[in-house]
Amino acid sequence: MTGHKDVVRALVGSHGRTFAEEAGITLRDTPQPLYRLLVLALLLSARIRGSVAVATARELYEAGLRDPRRMAGADWQQRVDALGRGGYRRYDERTATQLGDGAELLTERWGGDLRRVRKEADGDTGRLRDLLQEVPGLGPAGADIFLREVQRVWPEVAPYLDRKALDGAARLGLPKDPDRLVRLADDTEPAVLAAALVRAALDKDVVEESRRRAA
């Protein structure tokens, strides 16, 4: 019988890449990469293919909209155009407005620096999740995406395996207890494990491939 460790090893070996990495974001605890991650989380939280959200995050960066000051300073049509070039057309107008409003909020309340949001939460992940949802367009799903990824550089958040990640564990026949999953993953970073589990939740082919490789 295939063991849980074997399944986790197979899953992470093939799909252990964070969404930030996929979007070309070298995540560090500095303002610009953290903001780019926030934008990516907002894009990924819509009902749209993950590959489109990732491509759009890259396009916004290429358009120079890589920090709250530049995002707020761009006009609405510039944001719409960048979203469209990334393929994010279904939600482009609404999202363009949310990105502008969110950038203004971040600038006015936290000086454009998400580390100040972290400081305000003072180690309370639940409080941090609530604060993130004050950003226009970033609901519970978006906050979870941000926290899954940011645990790589904000260790007090880890291990953060949200409902979507735990759904992936269930599809693979793994336990749905975060601490047990982290132990099964040995030295794998929780952010990498979470990303792999989310891919299992979203794609049955990932589940079948991981089981096959583990057998």
C-alpha atoms as one frame of an Amber mdcrd trajectory, in Angstrom:
protein
   0.000   0.000   0.000   1.326   3.434  -0.907   2.302   5.461   2.151   1.335
   9.050   2.821   4.965  10.153   2.777   5.399   8.669  -0.681   2.380  10.557
  -1.988   3.568  13.860  -0.497   7.073  13.309  -1.879   5.687  12.606  -5.354
   3.360  15.601  -5.233   6.022  18.056  -4.097   8.580  16.619  -6.499   6.381
  17.401  -9.497   4.301  20.353  -8.325   6.240  21.978  -5.504   6.518  25.446
  -6.959   4.911  28.457  -5.352   2.579  30.649  -7.371   4.866  33.606  -6.663
   7.726  31.743  -8.333   5.495  30.958 -11.282   4.722  34.662 -11.620   8.413
  35.579 -11.555   8.303  37.066  -8.058  11.436  36.549  -5.970   9.734  36.825
  -2.614  11.542  38.842   0.028  10.394  40.765   3.080  10.620  44.066   1.235
   7.836  46.344  -0.035   7.843  45.673  -3.781   7.800  41.836  -3.803   5.197
  41.818  -1.037   2.989  44.172  -3.032   3.428  42.100  -6.178   2.349  39.043
  -4.174  -0.733  40.908  -2.946  -1.692  41.769  -6.526  -1.140  38.156  -7.573
  -3.359  36.952  -4.715  -6.117  39.320  -5.800  -5.881  38.104  -9.401  -5.804
  34.427  -8.430  -8.849  34.756  -6.192 -11.200  35.438  -9.119 -12.932  32.633
 -10.998 -10.385  32.574 -13.753  -7.631  30.158 -14.768  -4.562  30.360 -12.588
  -2.327  30.558 -15.640  -4.173  33.708 -16.776  -3.816  35.307 -13.346  -0.084
  34.531 -13.312   0.387  35.912 -16.834  -1.519  39.043 -15.873   0.616  39.595
 -12.771   3.670  39.456 -15.022   2.071  41.908 -17.460   1.294  44.426 -14.717
   4.920  44.246 -13.640   6.150  44.757 -17.206   3.828  47.751 -17.486   5.632
  49.298 -14.522   2.721  48.837 -12.097   4.896  47.151  -9.506   4.299  49.158
  -6.338   1.332  51.002  -4.802   2.585  54.447  -5.831   2.878  53.492  -9.494
  -0.384  51.532  -9.433  -2.303  54.451  -7.922  -0.582  56.924 -10.254  -1.560
  55.045 -13.410  -4.864  55.983 -14.944  -7.733  53.509 -15.032  -7.336  52.772
 -18.742  -3.659  51.907 -18.298  -4.617  49.315 -15.721  -7.421  47.970 -17.938
  -5.047  47.664 -20.882  -2.405  45.811 -18.857  -5.025  43.419 -17.498  -6.305
  42.808 -21.014  -2.840  42.034 -22.345  -2.521  39.405 -19.627  -5.791  37.813
 -20.745  -7.727  38.997 -17.692 -10.570  40.364 -19.778 -13.588  39.016 -17.977
 -12.906  41.077 -14.878 -10.646  43.790 -16.268 -12.749  46.898 -15.599 -13.742
  45.995 -12.052 -10.244  44.765 -11.213  -8.654  47.930 -12.614 -10.767  49.948
 -10.179  -9.952  47.629  -7.258  -6.218  47.798  -7.954  -6.315  51.588  -7.968
  -8.414  51.818  -4.810  -6.287  49.218  -3.058  -3.053  50.987  -3.928  -4.454
  54.235  -2.536  -5.519  52.509   0.692  -2.120  50.864   1.147  -0.371  54.176
   0.541  -2.562  56.247   2.831  -2.909  53.782   5.705   0.343  51.828   5.648
   2.712  53.981   3.630   2.610  51.480   0.749   4.465  48.929   2.891   2.776
  45.634   3.740   5.302  45.076   6.505   3.321  47.683   8.425   0.225  45.504
   8.062   2.253  42.659   9.530   3.371  44.881  12.392  -0.203  45.969  13.097
  -1.312  42.327  13.292   1.423  41.739  15.913   1.807  38.012  15.298  -1.937
  37.273  15.179  -2.593  35.483  11.888  -6.349  35.858  12.211  -5.958  39.597
  12.653  -3.572  39.733   9.694  -6.117  37.888   7.553  -8.789  40.421   8.533
  -6.549  43.398   7.782  -5.699  42.047   4.341  -9.394  41.835   3.523  -9.696
  45.581   3.981  -7.895  45.897   0.640 -10.552  46.320  -2.106 -10.985  43.119
  -4.101  -9.148  40.940  -1.601 -11.716  38.702   0.059 -11.183  35.594   2.207
  -9.850  33.538  -0.710  -7.370  36.232  -1.706  -6.179  36.671   1.872  -5.632
  32.916   2.130  -3.600  32.890  -1.078  -1.415  35.732   0.186  -0.854  34.023
   3.539  -0.063  30.647   1.966   2.710  32.277  -0.031   3.977  34.903   2.403
   4.670  32.306   5.101   7.917  31.798   3.226   9.200  35.151   4.530   6.853
  35.744   7.482   7.574  32.627   9.577   5.047  33.461  12.292   2.300  32.671
   9.760   3.575  29.119   9.138   2.314  26.528   8.775  -0.555  28.073   6.826
  -2.576  25.423   5.034  -5.985  26.856   4.271  -9.172  25.082   3.264  -8.155
  24.883  -0.400  -4.847  23.213   0.484  -6.614  20.813   2.831  -9.098  19.989
   0.072  -6.108  18.921  -2.017  -4.883  16.730   0.826  -8.286  15.062   1.044
  -8.329  14.358  -2.713  -4.971  12.633  -2.319  -6.200  10.553   0.623  -3.901
  12.423   3.014  -4.797  13.603   6.518  -6.408  17.036   6.725  -4.464  18.085
   9.802  -1.909  20.817   8.946   0.669  19.721  11.501   0.544  16.105  10.322
   0.908  17.201   6.708   3.957  19.313   7.531   5.545  16.339   9.306   4.847
  14.104   6.322   6.586  16.644   4.087   9.808  16.468   6.142  11.997  19.439
   5.161   9.647  20.856   2.531   8.768  24.483   3.206   5.105  24.921   4.207
   4.618  27.443   1.373   5.818  24.897  -1.180   3.684  22.139   0.349   0.637
  24.433   0.346   1.095  25.347  -3.322   1.415  21.698  -4.306  -1.698  20.743
  -2.349  -3.673  23.573  -3.948  -2.701  22.286  -7.383  -4.058  18.888  -6.336
  -7.299  20.543  -5.265  -7.630  22.290  -8.623  -6.558  19.538 -11.012  -7.481
  15.866 -10.823  -4.599  15.057 -13.165  -2.197  16.225 -10.442  -3.854  13.800
  -8.028  -3.633  10.873 -10.423  -0.047  11.640 -11.372   1.063  11.894  -7.753
  -0.565   8.598  -6.849   0.998   6.922  -9.856   4.464   8.236  -9.057   4.132
   7.199  -5.425   3.058   3.637  -6.227
